[in-house]
Amino acid sequence: MQGIGLLKGMFVTIQEFFRKPVTEEYPDVMPDLGDRFRGGTIKLKTSKCISCGICMNSCPNGSIKLTSVRDENNKRHLSTYVHDSGLCLYCNLCIESCPVKCIDWTNEFAFSGYSREDLIFDCIDLAKKRGYDVPEVKATPEAGEKG
Amino acid sequence: MNDSNIFMLISSFLRSLLSPLLGNDATDLSIYVVGLVGVIIVVFTNAVILVLMERKVAGFMQSRLGPNRVGPWGILQTVADTLKLLSKEDYQPREVDKWVWALAPALLFIPALGAYAVIPFDNQAVPVDLNIGIFYFIALSSLSTLPFLMAGWGSNNKYSMLGGMRAVAQMISYEIPLIFSILGVIMLVGSLQMSSIVEAQSKVWFVLLQPVAFVIYVIAATAETNRTPFDLVECEGEIVAGPFTEYSGMRWSMFFLAEYANLFAVSAIATTLFLGGWQPLPLPGALGDILQFIPGWIWFAAKTYFMIFVFMWFRWTFPRFRMDQLMSFGWKVLLPLSLANILITGVGIYFYRVMIGG
């Protein structure tokens, strides 16, 4: 019958009318980024880090700079850890290569600065300020993360 | 029916206040002025509400939130829009036909406002209860064709001209089925007076007796108010904004105001003719008695806003017609249908009279 499509269309729109909006209210509500999101700066757990420097070596752009000192037992201790997010291409190689899984992304995708220096983050300082060192029970990244 | 409603109370209060001071004639005149001011308040308040409502309905139908930044739930969005429009430059393009161009938005507003004179807002609360009420409404609504053509011609712009010509073609074609659908109701009532049309629906609403006329009326009214799917006049995908292209600021917002005033007017007429006006839902028994206690103007507003919602529902559901489809639909489908409706209504009335032996 002709015209039945009009009623069907009106039924569809009235259903949409009463449905929950799909809008992401971003500045008010943080969006759910998902587990595989790469972005922000590096969330470093200083107590877990063994200062091996693999992350620094795996970085294709050289955006991670870390220095360490050796103590009397010839064990390395982290002294500085700097992430230049202006150079970072968010390839995830550092995080995948970390043998003790002590680094992760902070997922703060919206930062900006007036100069390039504003994009360089001292990760030890950041970890201290935000308390990343607190041991947290978190599900490890699932399979499929592997390259 | 309750004989004293809020409008009657205000009116009798004003009369008792003014008639010792002014005498009877001047009192009548001042009551009309009060009515006019009331109507203007209704028009502007409605425009404010309807702009927000339109955007919210559009948002919800597209699974969005709609405006929600200005004020709680976006309530002050229209205020912000109005302030923006008021503060805009009154820009006049160099090549326009100055008088025709400048008069069009103001002239469009006159029939839109004039139509409110015969709308029965409540029991005995018609601004002017003409005995040819619906005829007056039809006459005025056909006047709003001309300002569109004026705006289109005066803008000296080919798209505006096209839009103006479309407005004339569309509004004149769809006026005929609109009037013929109203005719069915008038035949049932036997009167053109708005108040008696409402009174006649105290037992059964005319939407049940004249369903075809109601559908034709709603379709033709959508075309008359130039709303989607009949917004060939504005039609931003093809002809920029039609006759509105060269307008900005307050001039442009006059068109907008007139559009919403028209939308409310046709919805109010639909309410009056088909949905029982200010009368409550005719239910038998105790429930019907309870519904009587709700004031008539609330019934009227609720039904009118429901009709407005239906028009908005159409707008955000249906895609736009093509010009030739529009014309052939109007002349080849709606017109014969409305004529057939008149014929069947006449036959029905005849048999009803034979049956009751009148």
Coordinates of C-alpha atoms in Angstrom, one line a residue:
Chain A
M1 CA 0.0 0.0 0.0
Q2 CA 1.3 3.4 -0.9
G3 CA 2.1 5.7 2.0
I4 CA 2.9 2.9 4.5
G5 CA 6.5 3.9 4.2
L6 CA 5.7 7.3 5.6
L7 CA 4.3 5.8 8.7
K8 CA 7.3 3.4 9.0
G9 CA 9.6 6.4 8.8
M10 CA 7.7 8.3 11.4
F11 CA 7.9 5.2 13.6
V12 CA 11.6 5.1 13.2
T13 CA 12.0 8.8 14.2
I14 CA 9.8 8.5 17.2
Q15 CA 11.8 5.6 18.4
E16 CA 15.0 7.7 18.0
F17 CA 13.2 10.5 19.9
F18 CA 12.9 8.4 23.0
R19 CA 16.3 6.7 22.7
K20 CA 19.3 7.8 24.8
P21 CA 21.4 10.3 22.9
V22 CA 24.7 9.0 21.6
T23 CA 26.4 12.3 22.1
E24 CA 29.8 12.2 24.0
E25 CA 29.7 15.1 26.4
Y26 CA 33.5 15.4 26.2
P27 CA 34.7 18.3 28.3
D28 CA 32.1 17.4 31.0
V29 CA 32.4 13.7 30.8
M30 CA 35.6 11.9 29.8
P31 CA 35.0 9.6 26.9
D32 CA 35.7 5.9 27.2
L33 CA 38.9 5.6 25.2
G34 CA 39.3 1.8 25.3
D35 CA 42.3 -0.3 26.2
R36 CA 44.2 0.1 23.0
F37 CA 44.2 3.9 23.1
R38 CA 47.7 5.4 22.7
G39 CA 48.1 9.0 23.8
G40 CA 49.2 11.4 26.5
T41 CA 52.5 11.1 28.2
I42 CA 54.2 8.2 29.9
K43 CA 52.8 6.9 33.2
L44 CA 55.9 5.6 35.0
K45 CA 56.0 3.4 38.0
T46 CA 59.4 4.4 39.4
S47 CA 59.6 1.6 41.9
K48 CA 59.2 -1.0 39.3
C49 CA 61.6 0.5 36.8
I50 CA 64.9 -1.3 36.5
S51 CA 66.5 1.5 34.4
C52 CA 67.4 -0.9 31.7
G53 CA 67.0 1.8 29.0
I54 CA 65.2 -0.6 26.5
C55 CA 62.4 1.9 26.1
M56 CA 64.9 4.6 25.2
N57 CA 66.6 2.4 22.7
S58 CA 63.4 1.2 21.1
C59 CA 62.1 4.7 20.6
P60 CA 62.4 5.5 16.9
N61 CA 62.3 9.3 17.5
G62 CA 64.4 9.4 20.6
S63 CA 61.7 11.0 22.5
I64 CA 62.6 9.2 25.8
K65 CA 65.7 10.2 27.7
L66 CA 66.6 8.4 30.9
T67 CA 69.7 8.4 33.0
S68 CA 70.6 6.2 35.9
V69 CA 73.2 5.8 38.6
R70 CA 74.7 2.6 39.9
D71 CA 74.8 2.0 43.6
E72 CA 77.4 0.0 45.6
N73 CA 75.8 -3.4 44.5
N74 CA 76.2 -2.3 40.9
K75 CA 72.5 -2.0 40.6
R76 CA 71.0 0.7 38.5
H77 CA 68.8 3.4 39.9
L78 CA 66.7 5.8 37.9
S79 CA 67.8 9.4 38.2
T80 CA 66.0 11.1 35.4
Y81 CA 63.3 10.0 33.0
V82 CA 62.1 12.6 30.4
H83 CA 59.5 12.1 27.7
D84 CA 59.4 14.7 24.9
S85 CA 55.8 14.2 23.7
G86 CA 56.4 16.7 20.9
L87 CA 58.7 14.2 19.3
C88 CA 56.7 11.1 20.3
L89 CA 54.8 9.4 17.5
Y90 CA 52.8 7.2 19.9
C91 CA 54.0 4.0 18.3
N92 CA 53.7 2.0 21.5
L93 CA 57.2 0.4 21.0
C94 CA 58.5 1.6 24.4
I95 CA 55.6 0.2 26.3
E96 CA 55.6 -3.1 24.5
S97 CA 59.4 -3.5 25.0
C98 CA 59.5 -2.7 28.7
P99 CA 60.5 -6.0 30.4
V100 CA 58.8 -5.1 33.7
K101 CA 55.8 -3.3 32.3
C102 CA 56.5 -0.2 34.4
I103 CA 55.3 2.3 31.8
D104 CA 51.9 3.0 30.3
W105 CA 50.0 5.8 28.7
T106 CA 48.3 8.5 30.8
N107 CA 45.6 8.8 28.1
E108 CA 45.5 12.6 28.6
F109 CA 45.1 13.3 24.9
A110 CA 44.4 17.0 25.3
F111 CA 47.4 18.9 26.3
S112 CA 48.9 21.9 24.7
G113 CA 51.5 24.5 25.4
Y114 CA 52.8 27.8 24.2
S115 CA 56.3 26.5 23.5
R116 CA 57.9 23.2 22.6
E117 CA 59.4 23.0 26.1
D118 CA 55.8 22.7 27.4
L119 CA 55.5 19.3 25.7
I120 CA 58.5 17.9 27.5
F121 CA 57.5 16.0 30.7
D122 CA 59.6 14.9 33.6
C123 CA 58.0 11.5 34.2
I124 CA 59.5 10.9 37.7
D125 CA 58.2 14.3 38.8
L126 CA 54.8 13.5 37.2
A127 CA 54.6 10.1 38.9
K128 CA 55.4 11.7 42.3
K129 CA 52.8 14.4 41.8
R130 CA 50.1 12.1 40.7
G131 CA 51.0 9.0 42.8
Y132 CA 51.4 6.6 39.9
D133 CA 53.7 4.6 42.1
V134 CA 50.9 3.2 44.2
P135 CA 50.7 -0.5 43.3
E136 CA 47.4 -1.0 41.7
V137 CA 45.7 -4.2 40.7
K138 CA 44.8 -3.9 37.1
A139 CA 44.1 -6.3 34.4
T140 CA 47.1 -6.7 32.2
P141 CA 46.7 -5.8 28.5
E142 CA 45.1 -8.7 26.7
A143 CA 46.5 -10.8 23.9
G144 CA 46.6 -9.1 20.5
E145 CA 48.6 -6.3 21.9
K146 CA 51.6 -8.2 20.6
G147 CA 52.7 -6.7 17.4
Chain B
M1 CA -18.9 23.7 30.8
N2 CA -17.6 26.0 33.5
D3 CA -18.8 29.5 32.5
S4 CA -16.1 31.4 34.3
N5 CA -12.6 30.9 33.2
I6 CA -9.5 33.0 33.7
F7 CA -10.1 35.1 30.6
M8 CA -13.6 35.8 31.5
L9 CA -12.5 36.9 35.0
I10 CA -9.8 39.2 33.6
S11 CA -12.3 40.7 31.1
S12 CA -15.1 41.3 33.6
F13 CA -12.6 42.8 36.1
L14 CA -11.3 45.2 33.4
R15 CA -14.8 46.1 32.4
S16 CA -15.8 46.9 35.9
L17 CA -12.7 48.9 36.3
L18 CA -12.9 50.8 33.1
S19 CA -16.6 51.3 32.3
P20 CA -17.2 54.0 35.0
L21 CA -14.2 55.9 33.7
L22 CA -14.5 55.6 29.9
G23 CA -18.1 54.7 29.1
N24 CA -19.1 51.5 27.2
D25 CA -17.7 52.1 23.7
A26 CA -14.2 53.1 24.9
T27 CA -14.3 50.1 27.3
D28 CA -15.0 47.7 24.4
L29 CA -12.2 49.3 22.4
S30 CA -9.7 48.9 25.3
I31 CA -10.8 45.3 25.8
Y32 CA -9.9 44.7 22.1
V33 CA -6.5 46.4 22.7
V34 CA -5.9 44.1 25.7
G35 CA -6.8 41.2 23.5
L36 CA -4.3 42.4 20.8
V37 CA -1.6 42.8 23.4
G38 CA -2.4 39.3 24.7
V39 CA -2.1 37.8 21.2
I40 CA 1.2 39.6 20.6
I41 CA 2.5 38.2 23.8
V42 CA 1.3 34.7 22.8
V43 CA 3.0 35.0 19.4
F44 CA 6.4 36.1 20.8
T45 CA 6.4 33.7 23.7
N46 CA 5.5 30.9 21.3
A47 CA 8.3 31.8 18.9
V48 CA 10.7 31.7 21.9
I49 CA 9.5 28.3 23.0
L50 CA 9.1 26.8 19.5
V51 CA 12.7 27.7 18.4
L52 CA 14.0 25.8 21.3
M53 CA 11.5 23.0 20.9
E54 CA 12.3 22.6 17.2
R55 CA 16.0 22.3 18.0
K56 CA 15.4 19.9 20.9
V57 CA 13.1 17.8 18.8
A58 CA 15.5 17.7 16.0
G59 CA 18.3 16.7 18.4
F60 CA 16.3 14.0 20.0
M61 CA 15.1 12.5 16.7
Q62 CA 18.8 12.4 15.6
S63 CA 19.9 10.8 18.9
R64 CA 21.6 14.0 19.9
L65 CA 21.1 16.2 22.9
G66 CA 20.2 19.4 21.1
P67 CA 21.2 22.8 22.5
N68 CA 22.4 22.4 26.1
R69 CA 25.0 25.0 26.7
V70 CA 23.0 28.2 27.5
G71 CA 21.2 27.9 30.8
P72 CA 20.0 24.6 32.3
W73 CA 18.8 22.2 29.6
G74 CA 19.5 24.9 27.0
I75 CA 16.5 26.9 28.1
L76 CA 18.1 30.2 27.4
Q77 CA 19.3 29.2 23.9
T78 CA 16.5 31.3 22.2
V79 CA 17.5 34.3 24.3
A80 CA 21.1 34.0 23.1
D81 CA 19.9 33.6 19.5
T82 CA 17.7 36.7 19.8
L83 CA 20.4 38.8 21.3
K84 CA 22.7 37.7 18.5
L85 CA 20.1 38.6 15.8
L86 CA 19.4 42.0 17.5
S87 CA 23.0 43.0 17.6
K88 CA 23.7 42.2 14.0
E89 CA 24.2 44.9 11.4
D90 CA 21.1 45.9 9.4
Y91 CA 22.8 45.2 6.1
Q92 CA 21.0 46.2 2.8
P93 CA 22.5 44.9 -0.4
R94 CA 23.2 47.6 -3.0
E95 CA 21.1 46.2 -5.9
V96 CA 17.8 45.4 -4.0
D97 CA 14.5 47.0 -4.7
K98 CA 14.6 49.0 -1.5
W99 CA 10.9 49.4 -0.6
V100 CA 9.7 46.0 -1.8
W101 CA 12.7 44.4 -0.1
A102 CA 12.3 46.2 3.2
L103 CA 8.5 45.8 3.4
A104 CA 8.3 42.1 2.8
P105 CA 9.3 40.8 6.3
A106 CA 7.0 43.3 8.0
L107 CA 4.1 42.5 5.6
L108 CA 4.6 38.8 6.1
F109 CA 4.1 39.3 9.8
I110 CA 0.7 41.0 9.5
P111 CA -1.4 38.0 8.2
A112 CA 0.4 35.8 10.6
L113 CA -0.6 38.0 13.5
G114 CA -4.1 38.7 12.1
A115 CA -5.0 35.1 12.0
Y116 CA -4.9 35.0 15.8
A117 CA -7.9 37.2 16.0
V118 CA -10.3 34.3 15.4
I119 CA -8.5 31.5 17.4
P120 CA -10.7 30.3 20.3
F121 CA -8.2 30.0 23.1
D122 CA -10.8 29.1 25.7
N123 CA -14.6 29.1 26.2
Q124 CA -15.7 32.6 25.0
A125 CA -12.1 33.7 24.9
V126 CA -11.9 34.4 21.2
P127 CA -10.2 37.8 20.5
V128 CA -12.8 38.6 17.9
D129 CA -15.6 36.0 17.5
L130 CA -16.5 36.8 13.9
N131 CA -19.4 34.9 12.5
I132 CA -17.2 34.2 9.4
G133 CA -14.2 33.2 11.6
I134 CA -12.8 30.4 9.5
F135 CA -13.4 32.3 6.3
Y136 CA -11.4 35.2 7.7
F137 CA -8.6 32.8 8.6
I138 CA -8.5 31.4 5.1
A139 CA -8.6 34.9 3.5
L140 CA -5.7 36.1 5.7
S141 CA -3.5 33.0 5.3
S142 CA -3.7 33.4 1.5
L143 CA -2.3 36.9 1.9
S144 CA 1.0 35.6 3.1
T145 CA 1.9 34.4 -0.4
L146 CA 2.5 38.0 -1.5
P147 CA 5.3 38.9 0.9
F148 CA 7.3 35.8 -0.2
L149 CA 7.1 37.0 -3.8
M150 CA 8.0 40.5 -2.7
A151 CA 11.0 39.2 -0.9
G152 CA 12.0 37.1 -3.8
W153 CA 11.5 39.8 -6.4
G154 CA 12.9 42.7 -4.3
S155 CA 16.1 40.8 -3.5
N156 CA 17.3 41.0 -7.1
N157 CA 18.8 37.6 -6.9
K158 CA 18.0 34.7 -9.1
Y159 CA 17.7 32.2 -6.3
S160 CA 15.4 34.4 -4.3
M161 CA 13.3 34.9 -7.4
L162 CA 13.0 31.2 -7.9
G163 CA 12.1 30.8 -4.2
G164 CA 9.5 33.5 -4.5
M165 CA 7.9 31.9 -7.6
R166 CA 7.9 28.5 -5.9
A167 CA 6.2 30.1 -2.9
V168 CA 3.4 31.4 -5.1
A169 CA 3.0 28.2 -7.0
Q170 CA 3.0 26.0 -3.9
M171 CA 0.9 28.1 -1.5
I172 CA -1.8 28.8 -4.1
S173 CA -2.0 25.1 -5.1
Y174 CA -2.2 23.8 -1.6
E175 CA -4.6 26.4 -0.4
I176 CA -7.4 24.7 -2.4
P177 CA -7.2 21.3 -0.8
L178 CA -6.8 23.1 2.6
I179 CA -10.0 25.0 2.1
F180 CA -11.9 22.0 0.8
S181 CA -10.8 19.9 3.7
I182 CA -12.1 22.6 6.1
L183 CA -15.3 22.7 4.1
G184 CA -16.2 19.2 5.3
V185 CA -16.1 20.4 8.9
I186 CA -18.1 23.5 8.0
M187 CA -20.8 21.3 6.3
L188 CA -21.1 19.3 9.5
V189 CA -21.4 22.3 11.7
G190 CA -23.4 24.6 9.4
S191 CA -21.5 27.7 10.7
L192 CA -18.3 29.5 10.0
Q193 CA -18.0 30.8 13.5
M194 CA -15.1 29.4 15.4
S195 CA -16.9 29.2 18.8
S196 CA -19.8 27.3 17.3
I197 CA -17.4 24.9 15.5
V198 CA -15.9 24.1 18.9
E199 CA -19.3 23.8 20.6
A200 CA -20.4 21.3 17.9
Q201 CA -17.6 19.0 19.0
S202 CA -18.7 18.5 22.6
K203 CA -19.8 14.9 21.9
V204 CA -17.4 13.7 19.3
W205 CA -14.3 15.3 17.8
F206 CA -14.4 15.9 14.0
V207 CA -11.2 14.0 13.6
L208 CA -13.3 10.9 14.0
L209 CA -16.0 12.1 11.6
Q210 CA -13.6 13.6 9.0
P211 CA -10.4 11.6 9.2
V212 CA -9.6 12.1 5.5
A213 CA -10.2 15.9 5.8
F214 CA -7.9 15.9 8.8
V215 CA -5.1 14.2 6.9
I216 CA -5.5 16.5 3.9
Y217 CA -5.5 19.5 6.3
V218 CA -2.3 18.4 8.0
I219 CA -0.5 17.9 4.7
A220 CA -1.8 21.1 3.1
A221 CA -1.0 23.0 6.3
T222 CA 2.6 21.7 6.2
A223 CA 2.8 23.1 2.6
E224 CA 1.2 26.4 3.6
T225 CA 3.7 27.0 6.4
N226 CA 6.6 26.0 4.0
R227 CA 7.9 23.4 6.3
T228 CA 9.8 20.2 5.3
P229 CA 8.9 18.1 3.3
F230 CA 7.3 21.1 1.5
D231 CA 10.0 23.6 2.1
L232 CA 10.7 24.2 -1.6
V233 CA 10.6 27.9 -0.9
E234 CA 13.6 27.9 1.4
C235 CA 15.3 24.7 0.1
E236 CA 18.8 25.5 1.2
G237 CA 20.3 22.7 -0.8
E238 CA 19.2 24.1 -4.1
I239 CA 18.5 27.8 -3.9
V240 CA 20.6 28.9 -0.9
A241 CA 17.7 30.2 1.3
G242 CA 15.2 31.3 -1.3
P243 CA 13.6 34.6 -0.6
F244 CA 15.5 34.9 2.7
T245 CA 18.9 34.9 1.1
E246 CA 19.5 38.6 1.1
Y247 CA 18.2 39.2 4.6
S248 CA 20.1 39.3 7.8
G249 CA 19.7 40.2 11.5
M250 CA 16.2 41.4 12.6
R251 CA 14.8 41.4 9.1
W252 CA 15.6 37.7 8.7
S253 CA 14.3 37.0 12.1
M254 CA 10.9 38.5 11.2
F255 CA 10.6 35.8 8.6
F256 CA 11.4 33.3 11.3
L257 CA 8.9 34.8 13.7
A258 CA 6.2 34.8 11.0
E259 CA 7.0 31.1 10.2
Y260 CA 6.5 30.1 13.8
A261 CA 3.5 32.3 14.2
N262 CA 2.0 30.6 11.2
L263 CA 2.9 27.2 12.5
F264 CA 1.1 27.9 15.8
A265 CA -1.9 29.4 13.9
V266 CA -2.4 26.3 11.6
S267 CA -1.9 24.0 14.6
A268 CA -4.5 26.0 16.6
I269 CA -6.9 25.9 13.6
A270 CA -6.4 22.1 13.4
T271 CA -7.1 21.9 17.1
T272 CA -10.2 24.0 16.7
L273 CA -11.6 22.2 13.6
F274 CA -10.7 18.6 14.3
L275 CA -9.6 18.1 17.9
G276 CA -12.3 19.8 19.8
G277 CA -10.7 23.1 20.5
W278 CA -10.7 23.9 24.2
Q279 CA -13.1 21.1 25.1
P280 CA -11.8 18.2 27.2
L281 CA -11.6 14.6 25.9
P282 CA -15.3 13.5 25.6
L283 CA -15.1 10.5 27.9
P284 CA -18.2 9.0 29.6
G285 CA -18.5 8.6 33.3
A286 CA -16.4 9.9 36.2
L287 CA -13.2 10.2 34.2
G288 CA -14.9 12.6 31.9
D289 CA -16.1 14.7 34.8
I290 CA -12.6 14.8 36.2
L291 CA -11.2 16.0 32.8
Q292 CA -13.8 18.8 32.9
F293 CA -11.9 20.4 35.8
I294 CA -8.8 21.0 33.7
P295 CA -9.1 24.6 32.3
G296 CA -10.0 24.9 28.6
W297 CA -6.9 26.9 27.7
I298 CA -4.7 24.0 29.0
W299 CA -6.6 21.6 26.8
F300 CA -6.2 24.0 23.9
A301 CA -2.5 24.5 24.5
A302 CA -1.9 20.8 24.9
K303 CA -3.7 19.9 21.7
T304 CA -2.0 22.7 19.8
Y305 CA 1.4 21.7 21.0
F306 CA 0.7 18.2 20.1
M307 CA -0.1 19.3 16.5
I308 CA 3.1 21.4 16.4
F309 CA 5.0 18.4 17.5
V310 CA 3.4 16.4 14.7
F311 CA 4.6 19.1 12.2
M312 CA 8.1 18.9 13.7
W313 CA 7.9 15.1 13.6
F314 CA 7.2 15.4 9.8
R315 CA 10.0 17.9 9.4
W316 CA 12.7 15.6 10.9
T317 CA 11.4 12.4 9.2
F318 CA 10.6 13.2 5.6
P319 CA 12.9 14.3 2.8
R320 CA 12.0 17.2 0.6
F321 CA 9.7 16.9 -2.4
R322 CA 10.8 17.7 -5.9
M323 CA 9.0 20.7 -7.4
D324 CA 7.1 18.7 -10.0
Q325 CA 6.2 16.0 -7.5
L326 CA 4.9 18.7 -5.2
M327 CA 2.6 20.2 -7.8
S328 CA 1.3 16.8 -9.1
F329 CA 0.7 15.6 -5.5
G330 CA -1.3 18.8 -4.8
W331 CA -3.4 18.8 -7.9
K332 CA -3.7 15.1 -8.8
V333 CA -4.0 13.6 -5.3
L334 CA -5.0 16.1 -2.7
L335 CA -7.5 18.0 -4.7
P336 CA -9.6 15.0 -6.0
L337 CA -9.4 13.5 -2.5
S338 CA -10.7 16.6 -0.9
L339 CA -13.5 16.9 -3.5
A340 CA -14.5 13.3 -2.9
N341 CA -14.5 14.0 0.8
I342 CA -16.9 16.8 0.3
L343 CA -19.2 14.6 -1.8
I344 CA -19.2 11.8 0.8
T345 CA -19.8 14.2 3.6
G346 CA -22.7 15.6 1.8
V347 CA -24.2 12.2 1.1
G348 CA -23.6 11.2 4.7
I349 CA -25.3 14.3 6.0
Y350 CA -28.3 13.6 3.7
F351 CA -28.7 10.0 4.9
Y352 CA -28.3 11.1 8.5
R353 CA -31.1 13.5 8.0
V354 CA -33.3 10.9 6.3
M355 CA -32.6 8.5 9.2
I356 CA -33.5 10.9 12.0
G357 CA -36.4 11.9 9.8
G358 CA -35.5 15.6 9.6

